[in-house]
Short mmCIF file of C-alpha atoms in Angstrom, two decimals:
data_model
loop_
_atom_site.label_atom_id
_atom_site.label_comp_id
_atom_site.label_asym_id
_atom_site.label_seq_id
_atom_site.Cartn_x
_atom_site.Cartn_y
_atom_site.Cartn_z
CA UNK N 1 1.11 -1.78 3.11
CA UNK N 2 3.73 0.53 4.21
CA UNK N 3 1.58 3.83 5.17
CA UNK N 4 2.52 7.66 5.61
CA UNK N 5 0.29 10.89 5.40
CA UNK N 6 -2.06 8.56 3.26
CA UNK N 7 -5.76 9.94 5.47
CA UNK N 8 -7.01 11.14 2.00
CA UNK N 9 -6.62 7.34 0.67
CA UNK N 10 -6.11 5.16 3.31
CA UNK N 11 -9.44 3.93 4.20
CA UNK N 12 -10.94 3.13 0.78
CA UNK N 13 -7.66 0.91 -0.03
CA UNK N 14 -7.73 -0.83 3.58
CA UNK N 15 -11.45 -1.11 2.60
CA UNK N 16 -10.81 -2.80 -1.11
CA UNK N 17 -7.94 -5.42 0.42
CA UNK N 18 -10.28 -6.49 3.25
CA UNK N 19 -12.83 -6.75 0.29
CA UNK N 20 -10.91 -9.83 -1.46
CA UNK N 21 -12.89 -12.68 -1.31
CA UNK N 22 -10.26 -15.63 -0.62
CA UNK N 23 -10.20 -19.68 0.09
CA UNK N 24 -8.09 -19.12 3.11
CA UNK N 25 -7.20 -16.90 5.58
CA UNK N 26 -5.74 -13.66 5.39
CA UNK N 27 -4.26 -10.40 7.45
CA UNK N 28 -3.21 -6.34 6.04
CA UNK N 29 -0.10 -5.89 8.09
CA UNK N 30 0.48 -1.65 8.26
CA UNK N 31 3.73 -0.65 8.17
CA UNK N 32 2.99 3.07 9.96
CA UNK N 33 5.35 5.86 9.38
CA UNK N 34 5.45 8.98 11.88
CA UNK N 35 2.52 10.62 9.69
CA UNK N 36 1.43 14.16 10.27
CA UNK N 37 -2.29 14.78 9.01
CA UNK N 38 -4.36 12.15 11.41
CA UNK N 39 -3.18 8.77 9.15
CA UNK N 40 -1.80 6.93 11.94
CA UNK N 41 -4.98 7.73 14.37
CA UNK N 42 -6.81 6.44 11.13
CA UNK N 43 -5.01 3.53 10.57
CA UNK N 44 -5.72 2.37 14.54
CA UNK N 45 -8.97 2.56 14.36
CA UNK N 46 -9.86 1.27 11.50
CA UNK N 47 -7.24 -1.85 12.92
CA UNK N 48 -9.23 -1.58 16.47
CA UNK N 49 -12.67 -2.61 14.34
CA UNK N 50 -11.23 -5.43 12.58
CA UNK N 51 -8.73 -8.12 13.98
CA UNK N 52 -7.29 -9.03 10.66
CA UNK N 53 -5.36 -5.48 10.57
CA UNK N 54 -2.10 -5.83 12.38
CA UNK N 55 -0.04 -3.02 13.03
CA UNK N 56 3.82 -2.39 12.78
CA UNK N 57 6.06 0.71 13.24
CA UNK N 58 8.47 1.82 10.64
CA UNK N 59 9.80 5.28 12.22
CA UNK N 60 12.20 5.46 9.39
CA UNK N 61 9.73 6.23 6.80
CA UNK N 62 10.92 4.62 3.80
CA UNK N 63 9.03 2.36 1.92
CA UNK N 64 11.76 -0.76 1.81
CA UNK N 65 12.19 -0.77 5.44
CA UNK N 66 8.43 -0.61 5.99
CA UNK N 67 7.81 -3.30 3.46
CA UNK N 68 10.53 -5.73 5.43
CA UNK N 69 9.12 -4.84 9.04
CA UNK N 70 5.47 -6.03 7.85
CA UNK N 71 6.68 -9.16 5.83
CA UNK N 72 8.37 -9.79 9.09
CA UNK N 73 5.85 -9.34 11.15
CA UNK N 74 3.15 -11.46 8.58
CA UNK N 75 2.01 -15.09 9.34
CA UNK N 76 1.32 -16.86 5.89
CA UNK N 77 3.19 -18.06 2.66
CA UNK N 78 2.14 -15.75 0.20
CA UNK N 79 2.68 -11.90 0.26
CA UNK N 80 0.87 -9.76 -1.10
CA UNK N 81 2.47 -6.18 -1.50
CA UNK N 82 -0.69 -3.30 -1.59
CA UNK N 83 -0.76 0.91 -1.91
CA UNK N 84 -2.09 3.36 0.38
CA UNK N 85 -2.42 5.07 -2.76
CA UNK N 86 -3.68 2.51 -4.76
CA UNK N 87 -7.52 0.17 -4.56
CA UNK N 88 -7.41 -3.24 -5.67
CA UNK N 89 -10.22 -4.47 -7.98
CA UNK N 90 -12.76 -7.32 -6.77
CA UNK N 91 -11.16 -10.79 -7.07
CA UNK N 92 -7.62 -9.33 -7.40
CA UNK N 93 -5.97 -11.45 -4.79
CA UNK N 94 -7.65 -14.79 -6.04
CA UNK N 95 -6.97 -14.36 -9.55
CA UNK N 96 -2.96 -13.86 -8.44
CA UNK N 97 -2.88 -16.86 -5.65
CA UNK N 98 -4.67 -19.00 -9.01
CA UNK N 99 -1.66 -17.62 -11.46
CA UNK N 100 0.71 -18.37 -9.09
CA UNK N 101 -0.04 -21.95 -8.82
CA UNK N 102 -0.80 -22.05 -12.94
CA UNK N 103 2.42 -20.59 -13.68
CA UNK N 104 4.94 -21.47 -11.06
CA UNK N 105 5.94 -17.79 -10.84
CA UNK N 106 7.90 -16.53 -7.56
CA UNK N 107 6.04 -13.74 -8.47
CA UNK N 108 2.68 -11.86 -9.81
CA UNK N 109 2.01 -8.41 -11.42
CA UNK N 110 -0.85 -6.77 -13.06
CA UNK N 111 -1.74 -3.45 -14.51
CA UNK N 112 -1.54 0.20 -12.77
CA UNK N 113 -4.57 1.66 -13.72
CA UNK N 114 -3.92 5.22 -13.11
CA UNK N 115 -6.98 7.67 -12.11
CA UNK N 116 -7.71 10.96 -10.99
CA UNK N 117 -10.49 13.48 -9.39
CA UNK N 118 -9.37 16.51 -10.25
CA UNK N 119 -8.19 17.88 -14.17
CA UNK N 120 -4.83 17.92 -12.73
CA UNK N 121 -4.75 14.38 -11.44
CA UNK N 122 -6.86 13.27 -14.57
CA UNK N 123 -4.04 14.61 -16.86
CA UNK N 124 -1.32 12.87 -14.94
CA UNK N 125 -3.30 10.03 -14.70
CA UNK N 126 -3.59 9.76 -18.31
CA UNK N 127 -0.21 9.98 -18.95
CA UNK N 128 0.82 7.41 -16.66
CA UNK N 129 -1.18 4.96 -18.13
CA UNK N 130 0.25 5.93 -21.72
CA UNK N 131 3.34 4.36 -23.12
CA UNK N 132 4.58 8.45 -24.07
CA UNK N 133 4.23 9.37 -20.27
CA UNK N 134 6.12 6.86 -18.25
CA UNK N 135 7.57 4.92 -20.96
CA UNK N 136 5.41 2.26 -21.86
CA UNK N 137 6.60 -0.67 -19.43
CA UNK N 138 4.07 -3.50 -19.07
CA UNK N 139 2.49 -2.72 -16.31
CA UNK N 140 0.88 0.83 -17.72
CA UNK N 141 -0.84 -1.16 -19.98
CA UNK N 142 0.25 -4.02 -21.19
CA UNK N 143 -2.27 -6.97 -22.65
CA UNK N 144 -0.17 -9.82 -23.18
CA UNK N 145 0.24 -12.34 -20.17
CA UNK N 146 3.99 -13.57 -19.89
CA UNK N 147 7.45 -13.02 -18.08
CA UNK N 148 8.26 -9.80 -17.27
CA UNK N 149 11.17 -7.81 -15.77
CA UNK N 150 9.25 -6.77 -12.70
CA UNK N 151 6.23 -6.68 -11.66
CA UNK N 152 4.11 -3.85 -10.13
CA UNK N 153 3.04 -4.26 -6.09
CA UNK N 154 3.42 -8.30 -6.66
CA UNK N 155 2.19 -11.18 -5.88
CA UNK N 156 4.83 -13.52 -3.96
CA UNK N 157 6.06 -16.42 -2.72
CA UNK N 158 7.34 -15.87 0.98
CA UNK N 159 9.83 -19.15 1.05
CA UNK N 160 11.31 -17.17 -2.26
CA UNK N 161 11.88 -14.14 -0.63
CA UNK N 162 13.10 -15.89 2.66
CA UNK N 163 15.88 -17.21 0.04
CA UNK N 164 16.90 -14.35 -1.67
CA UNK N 165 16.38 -11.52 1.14
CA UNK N 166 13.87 -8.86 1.12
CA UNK N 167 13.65 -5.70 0.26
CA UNK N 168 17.09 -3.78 -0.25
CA UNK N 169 16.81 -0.78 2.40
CA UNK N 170 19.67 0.72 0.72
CA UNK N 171 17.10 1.58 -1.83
CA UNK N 172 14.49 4.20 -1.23
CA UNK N 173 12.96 4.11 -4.87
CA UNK N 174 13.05 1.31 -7.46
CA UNK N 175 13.42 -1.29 -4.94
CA UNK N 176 11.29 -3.45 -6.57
CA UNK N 177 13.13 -3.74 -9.96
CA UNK N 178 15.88 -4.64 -7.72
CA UNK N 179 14.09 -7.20 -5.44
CA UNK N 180 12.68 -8.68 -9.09
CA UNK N 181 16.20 -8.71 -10.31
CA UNK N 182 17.28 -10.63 -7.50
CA UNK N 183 14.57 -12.98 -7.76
CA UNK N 184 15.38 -13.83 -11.53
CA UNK N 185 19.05 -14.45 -10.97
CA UNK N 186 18.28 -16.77 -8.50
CA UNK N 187 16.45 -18.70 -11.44
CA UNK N 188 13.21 -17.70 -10.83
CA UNK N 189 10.11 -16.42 -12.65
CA UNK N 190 8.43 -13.44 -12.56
CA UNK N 191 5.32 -12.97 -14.32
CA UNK N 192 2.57 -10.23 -15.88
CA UNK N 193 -1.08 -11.08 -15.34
CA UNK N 194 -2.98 -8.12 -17.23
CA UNK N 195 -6.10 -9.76 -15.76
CA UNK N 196 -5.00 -7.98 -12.28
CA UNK N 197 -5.85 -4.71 -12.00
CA UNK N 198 -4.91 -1.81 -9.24
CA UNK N 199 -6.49 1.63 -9.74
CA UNK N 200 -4.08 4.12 -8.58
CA UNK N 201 -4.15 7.92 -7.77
CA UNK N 202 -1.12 10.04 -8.71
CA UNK N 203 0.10 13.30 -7.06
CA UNK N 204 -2.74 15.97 -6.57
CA UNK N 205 -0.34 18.51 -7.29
CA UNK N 206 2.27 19.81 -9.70
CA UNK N 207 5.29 20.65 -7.38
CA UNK N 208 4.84 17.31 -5.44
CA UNK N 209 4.71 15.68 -8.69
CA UNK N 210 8.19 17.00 -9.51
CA UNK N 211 9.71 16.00 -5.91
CA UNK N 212 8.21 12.25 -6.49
CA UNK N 213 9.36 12.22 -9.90
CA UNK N 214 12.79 13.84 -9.69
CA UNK N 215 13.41 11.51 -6.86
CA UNK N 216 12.26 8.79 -8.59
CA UNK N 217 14.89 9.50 -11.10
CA UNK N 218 17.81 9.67 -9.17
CA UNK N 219 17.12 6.44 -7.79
CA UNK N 220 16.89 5.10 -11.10
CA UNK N 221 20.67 6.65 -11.80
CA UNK N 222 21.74 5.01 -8.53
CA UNK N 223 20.60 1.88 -9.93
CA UNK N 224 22.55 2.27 -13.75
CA UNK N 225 25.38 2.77 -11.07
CA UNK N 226 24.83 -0.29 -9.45
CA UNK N 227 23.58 -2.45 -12.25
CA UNK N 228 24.55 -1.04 -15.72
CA UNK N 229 23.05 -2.51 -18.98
CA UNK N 230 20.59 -4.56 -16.95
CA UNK N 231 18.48 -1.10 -17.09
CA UNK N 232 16.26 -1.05 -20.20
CA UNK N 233 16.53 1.73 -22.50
CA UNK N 234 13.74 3.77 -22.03
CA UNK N 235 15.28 4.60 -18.96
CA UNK N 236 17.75 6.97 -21.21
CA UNK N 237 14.99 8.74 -22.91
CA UNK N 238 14.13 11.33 -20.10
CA UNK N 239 17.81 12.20 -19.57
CA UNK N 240 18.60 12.50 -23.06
CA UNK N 241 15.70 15.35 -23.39
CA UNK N 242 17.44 17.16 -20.41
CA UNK N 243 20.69 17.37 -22.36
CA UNK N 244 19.24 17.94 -25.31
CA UNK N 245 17.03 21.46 -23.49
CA UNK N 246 20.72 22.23 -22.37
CA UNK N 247 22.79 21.88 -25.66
CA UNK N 248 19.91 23.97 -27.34
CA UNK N 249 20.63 26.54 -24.20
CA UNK N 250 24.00 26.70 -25.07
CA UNK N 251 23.56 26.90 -28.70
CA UNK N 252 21.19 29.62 -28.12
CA UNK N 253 23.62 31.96 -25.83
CA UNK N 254 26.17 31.15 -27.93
CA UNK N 255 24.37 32.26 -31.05
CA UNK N 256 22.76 35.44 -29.22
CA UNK N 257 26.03 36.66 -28.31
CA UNK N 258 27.23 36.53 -31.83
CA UNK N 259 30.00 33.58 -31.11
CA UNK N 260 28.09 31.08 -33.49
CA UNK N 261 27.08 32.02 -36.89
CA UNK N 262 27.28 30.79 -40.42
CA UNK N 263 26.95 27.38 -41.32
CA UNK N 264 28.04 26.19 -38.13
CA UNK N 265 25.21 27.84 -36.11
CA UNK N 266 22.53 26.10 -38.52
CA UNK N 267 23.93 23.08 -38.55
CA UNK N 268 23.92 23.17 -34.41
CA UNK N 269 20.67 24.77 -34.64
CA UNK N 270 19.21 22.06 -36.50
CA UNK N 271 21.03 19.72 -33.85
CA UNK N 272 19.58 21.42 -31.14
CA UNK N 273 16.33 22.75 -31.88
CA UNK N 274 14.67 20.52 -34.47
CA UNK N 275 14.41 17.40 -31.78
CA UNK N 276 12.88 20.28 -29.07
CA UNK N 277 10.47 21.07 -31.55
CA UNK N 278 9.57 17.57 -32.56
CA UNK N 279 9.33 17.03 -28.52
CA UNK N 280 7.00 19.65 -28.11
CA UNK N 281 4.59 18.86 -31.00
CA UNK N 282 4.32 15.33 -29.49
CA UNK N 283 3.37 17.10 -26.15
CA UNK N 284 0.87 19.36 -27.61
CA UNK N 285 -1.07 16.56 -30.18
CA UNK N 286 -1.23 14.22 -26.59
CA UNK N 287 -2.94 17.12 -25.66
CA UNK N 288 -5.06 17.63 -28.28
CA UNK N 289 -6.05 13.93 -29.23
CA UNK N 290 -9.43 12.66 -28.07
CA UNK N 291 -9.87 11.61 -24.50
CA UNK N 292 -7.76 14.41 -23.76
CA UNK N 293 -10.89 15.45 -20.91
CA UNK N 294 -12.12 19.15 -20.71
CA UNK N 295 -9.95 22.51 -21.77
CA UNK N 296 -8.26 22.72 -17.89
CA UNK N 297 -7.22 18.76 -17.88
CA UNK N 298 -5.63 19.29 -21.58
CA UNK N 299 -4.12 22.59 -20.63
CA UNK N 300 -2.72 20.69 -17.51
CA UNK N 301 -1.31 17.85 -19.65
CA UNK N 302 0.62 20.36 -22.02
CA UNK N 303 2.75 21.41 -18.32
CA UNK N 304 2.76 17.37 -17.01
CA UNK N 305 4.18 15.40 -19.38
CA UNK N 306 7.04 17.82 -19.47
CA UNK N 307 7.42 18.12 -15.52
CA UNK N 308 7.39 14.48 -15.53
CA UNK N 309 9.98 13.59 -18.13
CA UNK N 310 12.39 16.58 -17.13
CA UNK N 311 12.25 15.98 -13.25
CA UNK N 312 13.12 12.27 -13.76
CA UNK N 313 15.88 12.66 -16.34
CA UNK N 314 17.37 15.96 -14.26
CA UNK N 315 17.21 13.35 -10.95
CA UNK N 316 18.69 10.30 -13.01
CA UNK N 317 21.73 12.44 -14.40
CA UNK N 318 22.26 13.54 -11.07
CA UNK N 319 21.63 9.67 -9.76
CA UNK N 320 24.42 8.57 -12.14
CA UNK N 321 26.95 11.35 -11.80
CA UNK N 322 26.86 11.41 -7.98
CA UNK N 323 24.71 8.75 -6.88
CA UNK N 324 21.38 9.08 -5.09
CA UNK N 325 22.74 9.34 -1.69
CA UNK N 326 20.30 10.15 0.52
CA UNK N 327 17.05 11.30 -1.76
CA UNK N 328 14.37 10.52 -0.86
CA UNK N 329 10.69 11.29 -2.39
CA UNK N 330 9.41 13.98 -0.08
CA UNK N 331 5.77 14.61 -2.45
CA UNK N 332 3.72 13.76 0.67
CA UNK N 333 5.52 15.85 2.60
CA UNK N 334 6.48 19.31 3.13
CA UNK N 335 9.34 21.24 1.72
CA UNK N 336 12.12 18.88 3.48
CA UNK N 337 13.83 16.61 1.77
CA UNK N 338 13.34 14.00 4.62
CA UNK N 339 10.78 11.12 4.84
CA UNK N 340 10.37 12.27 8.30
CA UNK N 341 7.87 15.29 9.42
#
């Protein structure tokens, strides 16, 4: 569990991995970034009351080179990848060990079940666990058990991972697409159990919802970079509604100034605006349709889904023109665009 500024969350998701009931023996290995809000006094205490905590430094802060120190620093076969942010349901870690062994997978993914406490969170929440918000991969809520591109935390084989290298630390987002990638070149399997379930809690606030997600982004871009067509498509979508705000921007300054008219200007306008508008009744009906929650988590929802899908297609184009270089998601942070306080 690579950890930082996580005091909000920490405790209940040590508390629901320590909670897994297993047939053999188990340790949470912390991977502790230099936290600022009382998470790494947290973490060793909670570690001094129970010897199956270990404890491991990761002073760079990012969440590959965390990952690697604690794998590193683990005992057993099988790893088991967990969230500060996220809490494991009951029997979680059994069910995966048992669909490891049924299916012969290197490794084991469920579903993100995405929740929230306040209307903002709620609305976010909802949207990441709808195939309109982040795209509709598998693991937002997927019901079919099968192979699968990647898999979300993951279940895995340690001997597997000792053969095709851990985590990339080149990579500060996305790294487990990669790692997956990896792992199914080398003729492996990788599989989606919907039966495992992690309940996760999103950003508690809009602007740090825009860092993660415009970071997020850009490390996607840095991965079309690295890895073309071996992106899916949805990946485009975002992107494509960024361009498509800025042709209409264009068309629209153009046309103000009196440079477009005629036929040309409603042909472009039609270009231009009639997708926006299409776009923006979609955002307003997800807004509107039941299970939407109460008048502040709708009215929330009508600003989200756009923050989302803009921030990650303005930090993809940016990830693919220039590379990600050295982004990182600073949404439990400050205003610094460093993972360190």
């Amino acid at each position: 569990m690579p950890v930082l500024n996580e005091r909000a969350y920490l405790e209940h998701a040590i508390q629901s991995v320590l909670a897994q009931e297993l047939p053999v023996a188990a340790e949470l290995v912390l991977a502790l970034g230099p936290s600022t809000d009382g998470t790494t006094e947290l973490a060793r205490r909670l570690a001094a009351d129970d010897d199956r905590i270990q404890l491991v430094d990761n002073p760079a802060a990012h969440i590959p080179v965390g990952l690697n120190a604690a794998i590193r620093a683990s005992r057993f076969a099988t790893i088991v990848r967990v969230d500060a942010h996220s809490e494991l349901s009951p029997g979680y870690a059994a069910r995966a060990l048992e669909t490891l062994d049924r299916t012969g997978a290197a490794n084991v993914g469920g579903v993100m079940r995405a929740d929230g406490r306040t209307p903002f969170q709620k609305a976010v929440a909802r949207l990441y666990n709808s195939p309109v918000g982040l795209g509709g991969g598998a693991y937002h809520g997927g019901t079919h058990e099968g192979e699968a591109e990647s898999a979300y935390l993951g279940v895995m084989r340690r001997e597997v991972l000792d053969a095709v290298g851990l985590f990339d630390e080149t990579i500060r987002r996305g790294e487990d697409w990669e790692l997956n990638l990896r792992i199914r070149q080398a003729g492996h399997l990788v599989w989606f159990d919907p039966s495992l379930s992690v309940t996760y809690w999103p950003r508690e606030s809009w602007v740090r919802l825009a860092r993660q997600f415009r970071a997020t982004g850009a490390w996607r871009g840095e991965l079309v970079r690295r890895f073309g067509r071996r992106n899916g498509i949805r990946f485009f979508a975002p992107p494509a509604l960024v361009i498509l705000v800025a042709v209409a921007v264009v068309v629209g300054v153009l046309q103000l100034s009196g440079v477009l008219s005629g036929a040309l200007s409603a042909i472009l306008s039609a270009i231009a605006y009639l997708p926006l508008l299409a776009y923006v009744l979609l955002v307003v009906a997800v807004a509107a349709l039941p299970g939407g929650g109460g008048i502040r988590q709708r009215l929330w929802t009508l600003l989200v889904m756009p923050t989302m899908h803009l921030s990650w297609g303005l930090g993809f184009l940016g990830g693919v023109l220039r590379g990600a270089r050295d982004t990182v998601d600073a949404s439990r942070l400050g205003t610094r665009n460093t993972p360190l306080p």
